[in-house]
Each structure stands twice: as C-alpha cells, then as structure tokens.
mmCIF file of C-alpha atoms in Angstrom:
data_model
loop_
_atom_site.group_PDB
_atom_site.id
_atom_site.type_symbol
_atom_site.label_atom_id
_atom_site.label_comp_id
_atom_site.label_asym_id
_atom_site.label_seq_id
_atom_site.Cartn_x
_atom_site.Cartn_y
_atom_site.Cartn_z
ATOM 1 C CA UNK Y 1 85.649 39.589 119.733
ATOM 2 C CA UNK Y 2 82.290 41.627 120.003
ATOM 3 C CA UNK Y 3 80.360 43.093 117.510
ATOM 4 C CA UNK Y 4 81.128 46.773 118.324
ATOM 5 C CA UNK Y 5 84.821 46.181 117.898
ATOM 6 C CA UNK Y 6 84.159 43.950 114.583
ATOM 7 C CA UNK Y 7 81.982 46.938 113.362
ATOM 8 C CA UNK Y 8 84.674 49.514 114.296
ATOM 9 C CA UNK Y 9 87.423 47.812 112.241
ATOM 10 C CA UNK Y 10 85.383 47.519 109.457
ATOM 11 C CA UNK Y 11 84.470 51.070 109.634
ATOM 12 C CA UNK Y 12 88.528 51.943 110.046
ATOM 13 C CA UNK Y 13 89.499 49.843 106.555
ATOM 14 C CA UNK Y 14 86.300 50.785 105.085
ATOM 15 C CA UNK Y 15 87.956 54.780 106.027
ATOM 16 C CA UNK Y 16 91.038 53.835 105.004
ATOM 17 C CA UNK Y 17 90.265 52.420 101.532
ATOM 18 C CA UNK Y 18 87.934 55.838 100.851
ATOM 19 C CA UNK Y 19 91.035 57.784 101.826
ATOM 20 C CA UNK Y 20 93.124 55.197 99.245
ATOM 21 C CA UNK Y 21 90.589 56.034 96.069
ATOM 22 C CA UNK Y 22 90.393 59.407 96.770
ATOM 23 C CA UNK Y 23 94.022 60.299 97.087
ATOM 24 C CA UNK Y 24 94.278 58.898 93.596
ATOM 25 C CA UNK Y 25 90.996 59.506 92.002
ATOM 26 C CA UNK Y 26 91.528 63.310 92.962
ATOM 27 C CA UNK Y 27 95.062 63.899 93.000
ATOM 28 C CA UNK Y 28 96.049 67.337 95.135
ATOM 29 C CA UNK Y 29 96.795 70.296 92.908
ATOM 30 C CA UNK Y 30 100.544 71.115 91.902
ATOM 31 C CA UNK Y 31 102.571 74.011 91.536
ATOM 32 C CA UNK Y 32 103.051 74.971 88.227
ATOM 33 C CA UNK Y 33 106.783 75.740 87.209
ATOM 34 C CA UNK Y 34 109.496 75.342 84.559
ATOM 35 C CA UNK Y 35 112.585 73.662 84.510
ATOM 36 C CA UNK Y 36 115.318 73.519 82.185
ATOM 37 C CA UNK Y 37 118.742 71.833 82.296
ATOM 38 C CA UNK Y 38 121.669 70.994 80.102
ATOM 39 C CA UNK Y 39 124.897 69.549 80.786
ATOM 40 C CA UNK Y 40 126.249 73.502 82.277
ATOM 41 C CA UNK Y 41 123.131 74.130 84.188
ATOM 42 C CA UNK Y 42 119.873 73.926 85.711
ATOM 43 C CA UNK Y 43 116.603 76.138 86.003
ATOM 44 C CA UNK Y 44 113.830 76.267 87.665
ATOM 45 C CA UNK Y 45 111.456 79.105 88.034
ATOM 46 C CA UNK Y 46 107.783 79.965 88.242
ATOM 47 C CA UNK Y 47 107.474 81.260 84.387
ATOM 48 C CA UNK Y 48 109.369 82.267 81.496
ATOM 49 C CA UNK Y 49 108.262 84.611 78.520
ATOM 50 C CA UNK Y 50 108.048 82.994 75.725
ATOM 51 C CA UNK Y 51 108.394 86.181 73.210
ATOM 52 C CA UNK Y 52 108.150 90.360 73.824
ATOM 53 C CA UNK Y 53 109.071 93.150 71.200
ATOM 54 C CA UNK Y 54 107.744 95.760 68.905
ATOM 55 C CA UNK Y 55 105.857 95.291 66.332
ATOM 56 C CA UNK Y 56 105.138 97.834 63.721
ATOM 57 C CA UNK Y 57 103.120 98.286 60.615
ATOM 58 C CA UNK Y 58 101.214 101.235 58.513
ATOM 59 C CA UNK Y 59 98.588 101.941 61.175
ATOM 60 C CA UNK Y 60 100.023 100.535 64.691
ATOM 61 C CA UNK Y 61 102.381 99.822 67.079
ATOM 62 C CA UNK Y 62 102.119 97.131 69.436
ATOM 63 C CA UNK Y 63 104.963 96.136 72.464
ATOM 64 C CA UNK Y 64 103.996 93.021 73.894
ATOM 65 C CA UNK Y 65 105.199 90.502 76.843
ATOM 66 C CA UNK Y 66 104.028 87.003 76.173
ATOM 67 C CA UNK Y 67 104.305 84.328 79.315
ATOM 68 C CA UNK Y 68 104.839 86.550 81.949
ATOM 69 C CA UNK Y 69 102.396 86.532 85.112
ATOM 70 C CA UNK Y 70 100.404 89.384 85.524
ATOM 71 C CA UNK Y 71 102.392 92.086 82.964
ATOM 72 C CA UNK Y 72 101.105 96.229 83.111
ATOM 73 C CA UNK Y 73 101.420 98.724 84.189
ATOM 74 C CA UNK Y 74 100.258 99.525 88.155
ATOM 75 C CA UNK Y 75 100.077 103.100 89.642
ATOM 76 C CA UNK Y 76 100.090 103.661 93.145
ATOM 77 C CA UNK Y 77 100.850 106.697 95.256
ATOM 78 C CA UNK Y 78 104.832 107.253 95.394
ATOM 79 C CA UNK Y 79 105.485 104.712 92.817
ATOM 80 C CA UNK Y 80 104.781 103.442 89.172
ATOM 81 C CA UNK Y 81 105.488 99.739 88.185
ATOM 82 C CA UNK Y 82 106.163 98.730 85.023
ATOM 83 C CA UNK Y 83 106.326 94.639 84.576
ATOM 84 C CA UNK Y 84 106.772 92.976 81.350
ATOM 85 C CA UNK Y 85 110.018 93.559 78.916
ATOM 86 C CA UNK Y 86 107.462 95.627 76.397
ATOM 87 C CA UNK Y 87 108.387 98.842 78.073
ATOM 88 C CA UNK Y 88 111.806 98.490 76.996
ATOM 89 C CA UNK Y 89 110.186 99.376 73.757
ATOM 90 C CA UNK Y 90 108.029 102.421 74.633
ATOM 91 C CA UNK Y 91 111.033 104.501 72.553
ATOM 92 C CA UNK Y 92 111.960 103.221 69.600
ATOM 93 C CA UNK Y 93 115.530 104.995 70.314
ATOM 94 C CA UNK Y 94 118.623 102.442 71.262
ATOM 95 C CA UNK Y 95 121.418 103.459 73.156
ATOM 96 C CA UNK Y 96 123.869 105.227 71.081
ATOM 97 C CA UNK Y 97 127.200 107.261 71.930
ATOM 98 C CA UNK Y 98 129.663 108.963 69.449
ATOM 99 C CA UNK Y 99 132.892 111.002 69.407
ATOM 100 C CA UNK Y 100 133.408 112.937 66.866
ATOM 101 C CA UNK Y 101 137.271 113.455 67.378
ATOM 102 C CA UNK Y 102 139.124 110.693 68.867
ATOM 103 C CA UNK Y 103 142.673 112.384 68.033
ATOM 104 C CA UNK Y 104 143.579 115.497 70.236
ATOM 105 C CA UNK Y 105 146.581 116.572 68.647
ATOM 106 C CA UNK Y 106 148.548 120.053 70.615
ATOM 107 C CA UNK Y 107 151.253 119.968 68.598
ATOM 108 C CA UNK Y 108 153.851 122.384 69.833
ATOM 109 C CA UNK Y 109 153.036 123.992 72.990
ATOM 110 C CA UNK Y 110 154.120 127.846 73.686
ATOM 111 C CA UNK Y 111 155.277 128.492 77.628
ATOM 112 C CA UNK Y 112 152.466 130.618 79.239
ATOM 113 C CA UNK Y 113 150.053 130.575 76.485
ATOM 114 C CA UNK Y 114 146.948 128.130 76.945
ATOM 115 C CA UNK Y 115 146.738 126.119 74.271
ATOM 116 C CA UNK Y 116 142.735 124.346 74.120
ATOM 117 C CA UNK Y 117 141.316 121.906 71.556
ATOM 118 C CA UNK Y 118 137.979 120.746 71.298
ATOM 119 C CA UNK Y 119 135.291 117.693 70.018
ATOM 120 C CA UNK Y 120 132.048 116.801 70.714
ATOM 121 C CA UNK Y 121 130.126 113.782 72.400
ATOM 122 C CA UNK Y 122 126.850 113.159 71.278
ATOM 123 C CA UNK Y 123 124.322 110.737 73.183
ATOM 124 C CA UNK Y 124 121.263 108.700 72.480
ATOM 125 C CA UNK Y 125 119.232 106.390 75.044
ATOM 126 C CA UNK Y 126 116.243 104.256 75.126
ATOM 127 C CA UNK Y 127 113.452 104.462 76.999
ATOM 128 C CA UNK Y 128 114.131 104.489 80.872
ATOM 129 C CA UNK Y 129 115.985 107.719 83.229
ATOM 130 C CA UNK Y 130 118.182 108.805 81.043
ATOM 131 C CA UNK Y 131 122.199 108.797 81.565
ATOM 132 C CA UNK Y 132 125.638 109.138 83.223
ATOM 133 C CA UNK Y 133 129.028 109.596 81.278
ATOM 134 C CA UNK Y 134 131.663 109.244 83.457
ATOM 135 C CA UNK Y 135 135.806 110.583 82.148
ATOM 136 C CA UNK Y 136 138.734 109.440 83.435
ATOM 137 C CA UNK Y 137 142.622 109.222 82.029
ATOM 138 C CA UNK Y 138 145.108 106.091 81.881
ATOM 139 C CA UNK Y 139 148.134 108.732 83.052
ATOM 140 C CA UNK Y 140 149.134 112.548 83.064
ATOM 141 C CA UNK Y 141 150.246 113.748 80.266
ATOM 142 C CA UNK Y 142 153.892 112.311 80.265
ATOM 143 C CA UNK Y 143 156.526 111.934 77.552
ATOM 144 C CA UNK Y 144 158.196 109.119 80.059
ATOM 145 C CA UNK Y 145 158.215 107.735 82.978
ATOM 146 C CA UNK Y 146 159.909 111.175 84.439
ATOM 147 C CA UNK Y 147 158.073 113.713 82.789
ATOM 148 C CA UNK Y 148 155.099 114.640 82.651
ATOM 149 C CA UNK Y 149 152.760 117.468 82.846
ATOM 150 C CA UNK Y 150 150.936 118.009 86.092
ATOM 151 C CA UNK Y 151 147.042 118.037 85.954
ATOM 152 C CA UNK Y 152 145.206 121.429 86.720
ATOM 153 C CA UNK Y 153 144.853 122.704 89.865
ATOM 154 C CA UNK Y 154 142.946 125.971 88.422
ATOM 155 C CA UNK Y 155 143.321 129.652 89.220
ATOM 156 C CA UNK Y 156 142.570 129.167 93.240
ATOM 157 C CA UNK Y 157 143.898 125.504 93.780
ATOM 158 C CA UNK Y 158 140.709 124.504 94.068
ATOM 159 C CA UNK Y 159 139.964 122.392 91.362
ATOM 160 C CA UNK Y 160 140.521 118.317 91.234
ATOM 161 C CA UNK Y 161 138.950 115.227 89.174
ATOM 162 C CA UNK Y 162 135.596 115.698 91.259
ATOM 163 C CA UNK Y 163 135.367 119.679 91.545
ATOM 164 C CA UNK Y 164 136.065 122.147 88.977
ATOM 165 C CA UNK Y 165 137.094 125.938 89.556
ATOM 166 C CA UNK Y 166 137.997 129.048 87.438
ATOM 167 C CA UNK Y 167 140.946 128.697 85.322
ATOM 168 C CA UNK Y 168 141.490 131.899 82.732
ATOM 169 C CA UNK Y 169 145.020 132.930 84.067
ATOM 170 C CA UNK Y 170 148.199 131.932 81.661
ATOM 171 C CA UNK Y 171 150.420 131.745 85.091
ATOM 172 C CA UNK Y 172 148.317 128.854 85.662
ATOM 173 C CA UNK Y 173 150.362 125.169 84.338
ATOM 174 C CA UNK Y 174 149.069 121.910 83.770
ATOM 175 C CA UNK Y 175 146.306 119.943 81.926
ATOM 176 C CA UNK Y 176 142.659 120.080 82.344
ATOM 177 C CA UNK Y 177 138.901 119.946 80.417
ATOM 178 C CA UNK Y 178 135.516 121.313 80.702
ATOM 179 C CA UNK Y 179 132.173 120.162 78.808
ATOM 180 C CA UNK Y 180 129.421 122.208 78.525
ATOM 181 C CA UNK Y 181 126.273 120.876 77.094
ATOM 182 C CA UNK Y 182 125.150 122.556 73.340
ATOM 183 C CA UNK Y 183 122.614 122.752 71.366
ATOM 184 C CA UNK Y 184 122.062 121.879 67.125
ATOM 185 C CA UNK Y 185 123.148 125.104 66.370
ATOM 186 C CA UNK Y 186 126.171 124.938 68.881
ATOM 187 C CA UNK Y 187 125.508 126.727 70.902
ATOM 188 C CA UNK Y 188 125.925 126.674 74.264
ATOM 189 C CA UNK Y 189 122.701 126.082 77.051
ATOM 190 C CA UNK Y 190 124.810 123.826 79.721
ATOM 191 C CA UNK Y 191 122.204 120.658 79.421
ATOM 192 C CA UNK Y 192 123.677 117.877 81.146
ATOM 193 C CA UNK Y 193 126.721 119.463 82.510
ATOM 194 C CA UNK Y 194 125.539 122.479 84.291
ATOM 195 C CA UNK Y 195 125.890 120.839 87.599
ATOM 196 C CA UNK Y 196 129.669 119.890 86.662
ATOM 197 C CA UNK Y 197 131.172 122.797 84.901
ATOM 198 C CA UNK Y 198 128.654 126.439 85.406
ATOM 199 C CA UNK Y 199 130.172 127.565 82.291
ATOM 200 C CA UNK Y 200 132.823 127.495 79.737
ATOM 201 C CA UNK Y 201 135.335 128.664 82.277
ATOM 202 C CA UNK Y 202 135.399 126.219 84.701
ATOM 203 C CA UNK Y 203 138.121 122.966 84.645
ATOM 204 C CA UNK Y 204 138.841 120.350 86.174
ATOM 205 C CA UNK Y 205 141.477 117.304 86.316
ATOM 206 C CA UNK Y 206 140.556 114.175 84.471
ATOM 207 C CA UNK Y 207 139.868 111.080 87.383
ATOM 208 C CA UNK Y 208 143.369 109.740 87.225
ATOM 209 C CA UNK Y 209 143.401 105.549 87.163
ATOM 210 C CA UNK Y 210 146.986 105.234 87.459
ATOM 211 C CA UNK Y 211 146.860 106.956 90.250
ATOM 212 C CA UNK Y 212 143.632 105.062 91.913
ATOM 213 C CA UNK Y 213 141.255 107.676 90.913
ATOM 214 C CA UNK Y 214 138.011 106.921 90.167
ATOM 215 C CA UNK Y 215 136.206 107.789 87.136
ATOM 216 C CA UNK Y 216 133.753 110.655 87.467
ATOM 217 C CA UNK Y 217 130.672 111.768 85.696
ATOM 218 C CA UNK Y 218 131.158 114.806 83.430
ATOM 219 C CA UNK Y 219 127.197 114.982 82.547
ATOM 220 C CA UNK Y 220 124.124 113.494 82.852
ATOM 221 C CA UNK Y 221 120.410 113.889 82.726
ATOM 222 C CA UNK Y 222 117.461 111.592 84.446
ATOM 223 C CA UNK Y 223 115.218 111.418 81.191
ATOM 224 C CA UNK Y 224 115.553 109.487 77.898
ATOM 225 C CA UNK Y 225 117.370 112.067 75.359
ATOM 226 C CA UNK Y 226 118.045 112.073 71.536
ATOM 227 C CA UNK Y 227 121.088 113.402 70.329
ATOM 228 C CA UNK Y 228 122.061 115.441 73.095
ATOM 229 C CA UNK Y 229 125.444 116.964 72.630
ATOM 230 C CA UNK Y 230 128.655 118.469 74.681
ATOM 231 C CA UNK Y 231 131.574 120.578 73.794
ATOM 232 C CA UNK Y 232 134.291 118.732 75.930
ATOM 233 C CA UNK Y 233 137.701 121.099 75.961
ATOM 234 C CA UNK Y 234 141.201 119.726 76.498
ATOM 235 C CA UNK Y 235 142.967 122.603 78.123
ATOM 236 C CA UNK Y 236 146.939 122.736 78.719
ATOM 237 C CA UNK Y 237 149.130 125.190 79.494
ATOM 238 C CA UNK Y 238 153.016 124.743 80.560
ATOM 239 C CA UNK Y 239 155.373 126.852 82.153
ATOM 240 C CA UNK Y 240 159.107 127.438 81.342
ATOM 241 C CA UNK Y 241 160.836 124.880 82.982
ATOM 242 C CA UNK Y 242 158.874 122.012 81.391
ATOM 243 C CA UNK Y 243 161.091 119.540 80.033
ATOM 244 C CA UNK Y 244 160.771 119.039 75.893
ATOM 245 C CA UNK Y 245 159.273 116.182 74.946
ATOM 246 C CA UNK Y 246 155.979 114.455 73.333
ATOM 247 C CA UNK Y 247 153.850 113.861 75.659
ATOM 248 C CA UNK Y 248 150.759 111.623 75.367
ATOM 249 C CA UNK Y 249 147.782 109.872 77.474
ATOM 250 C CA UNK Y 250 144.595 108.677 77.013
ATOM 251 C CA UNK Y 251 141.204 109.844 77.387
ATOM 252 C CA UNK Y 252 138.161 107.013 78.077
ATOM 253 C CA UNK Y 253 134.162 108.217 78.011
ATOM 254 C CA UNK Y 254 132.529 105.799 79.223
ATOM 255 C CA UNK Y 255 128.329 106.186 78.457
ATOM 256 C CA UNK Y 256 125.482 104.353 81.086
ATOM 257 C CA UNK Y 257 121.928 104.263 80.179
ATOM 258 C CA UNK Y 258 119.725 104.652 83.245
ATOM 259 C CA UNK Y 259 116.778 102.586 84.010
#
C-alpha cells in the first residue's frame, strides 16, 4: 500500500472520529414541546399556559396570560389581534340572561278581540361583539293533536318566523310576538330589535321546530352590553269557529355571546 493511500485513511477515521465527538459533545438543538397523556388520551403541542385571570386589589387591576408564546395585543391595518386568554377579562361582566315571566297565561280568549301579554328579557355579556338571541316554539298553540291555533300571518299575509309585518286588525286570527328593545325607564328606543320588528306593531310567527323551522334571532347587537332589555309580546287572536279547548306550547330563548 503507498503512503498517500495510508495517509488518506488515516485522515478519513481521523474525520470520522471528529464527526463521532462532536455529534455528542454538541448535541443538535431540539424542539421544545409538551406532552401529556393518560390512559383516555394524548397531547402534544408547542406550549400550554400555565395560569391567566384577573386580579384585583385597592389600587389595580391586572389580566394576565402566563406560558403562552408571544401574548398582546398587535394592530395592523384592517385587523386587531388579541392573543392571550387575559382579554377575556378586559370586562369584568359575565354572560348573564333572565326572564322575568316564564308563565304566559291567556286565560279565556274572546273571538275577534286580540288578546296580548307581555315580559321582559334582560341580557348581560362579557367582553367580546356582543350577542344573538334566537326564539323558536316546540308546536302551535294546540289543545291536541287536532287543534290548534294557526300562527300569524299578519294584516297583508306577509309575515312568517323570519319576516314580520303589520298586524293591528281584529279580523286577523292566529298567534304571534314582537320585541322591541327598552330602556330603564321602559320605555321604548328599539335597541337590539330595530332591525327585526320597526316598532311595536309589527309580528311575526315564532320559528316552528316541529315543523323543521329553524330558530331565528329576535335581537342582537355587535358590542358587549349590560343589562340591555326587551319587551317581547305574545299576541293571539281567534276567530269564531275555533274549537274550545286549552291550548298550550312552549316558548325557548336561547342567548349567544359573540366573540
């Protein structure tokens, strides 16, 4: 064998034992990440907070995100991002939604004379865009399986659960409601439902589930609100030939915060 080739071997384990100490004397760099598992499942993601909340005292408030990468806030044109669970907190308000009647009670009902009843719904939300609340019935009004009392069609027949119209004549039967948005004092400004009902005189048909109807929003607004309120009113009027009887359904409000 010559010397050049015995020098080049050397030189080639010499390279190869320098590669050998240096792969474990500086070890490449790993990705950081967590992983948790139990016996019902497994995670594993680039980081986890370990805390966020408010916290309050005499002379601050602090919301924090703890463990996230890169929280704040960043502004650019057309958008605003937000990252890190602390804005949750930047209202101390929580999302809260009250009836104050749950019992609509008619009791009996005069042919050609509108009988309408009244409560109030009253909503609350957290930080974020606000709200929907979306109405809808389980049935007609219906004593049995064979009578029942149609749903509103309005003055023009040109109301239904989406649309309301004009309904102020007592030759027009069935059962409908309106909200209009109030006030503290009561009094009606149409906040929230303005876009669903102009005014007091406008009904519609509750979104009808038994009969695959959809439930439909009744009022909203795209900014956090305290204690906004609406006058909902259960409208019903019947016509000679309806069939005795007591005749029930059920009404379901159904309140979504908007983030």
């Amino acid at each position: 064998m010559s010397k050049t080739m015995k020098l080049i071997m050397k030189f080639r384990i010499f390279l190869f034992f320098f590669v050998l100490i240096s792969y474990f004397l500086f070890p490449a760099s790993t990705a950081q990440g967590q992983h948790f598992e139990s016996d019902s499942y497994i995670i594993d993601w680039g980081n986890f907070n370990m805390t966020s909340g408010s916290k309050t005292s005499d002379n601050y408030r602090l919301t924090d995100t703890v463990g996230q990468n890169a929280p704040g806030q960043y502004n650019s044109d057309g958008y605003i991002l937000k990252s890190g669970f602390q804005y949750i907190y930047e209202q101390s308000n929580q999302l809260s939604f009250q009836i104050d009647n749950l019992e609509i009670a008619f009791g009996t009902l005069i042919p050609g004379i509108g009988s309408t009843l009244f409560n109030t719904i009253t909503i609350t939300t957290p930080s974020g865009h606000g709200y929907e609340i979306y109405a809808h019935q389980n049935h007609p009004l219906q004593a049995n399986l064979s009578n029942f009392i149609p749903d509103t069609l309005c003055d023009n027949n040109d109301c239904d659960q989406s649309v309301s119209g004009i309904w102020t004549l007592n030759t027009t039967y069935g059962f409908g409601f309106n909200a209009v948005g109030i006030d503290s004092n009561s009094a009606p400004v149409g906040i929230g439902t303005s876009q669903y009902f102009p005014d007091s005189s406008y009904f519609r048909q509750f979104a009808d589930v038994s009969g695959s109807e959809t439930p439909q929003i009744i009022m909203s607004q795209n900014l956090p609100v305290s204690n906004q309120s609406a006058q909902v009113s259960y409208k019903v009027n019947i016509s000679s030939s309806q069939t005795g009887g007591n005749y029930q359904n059920a009404i379901i409000f159904t309140a979504v915060p908007k983030y």
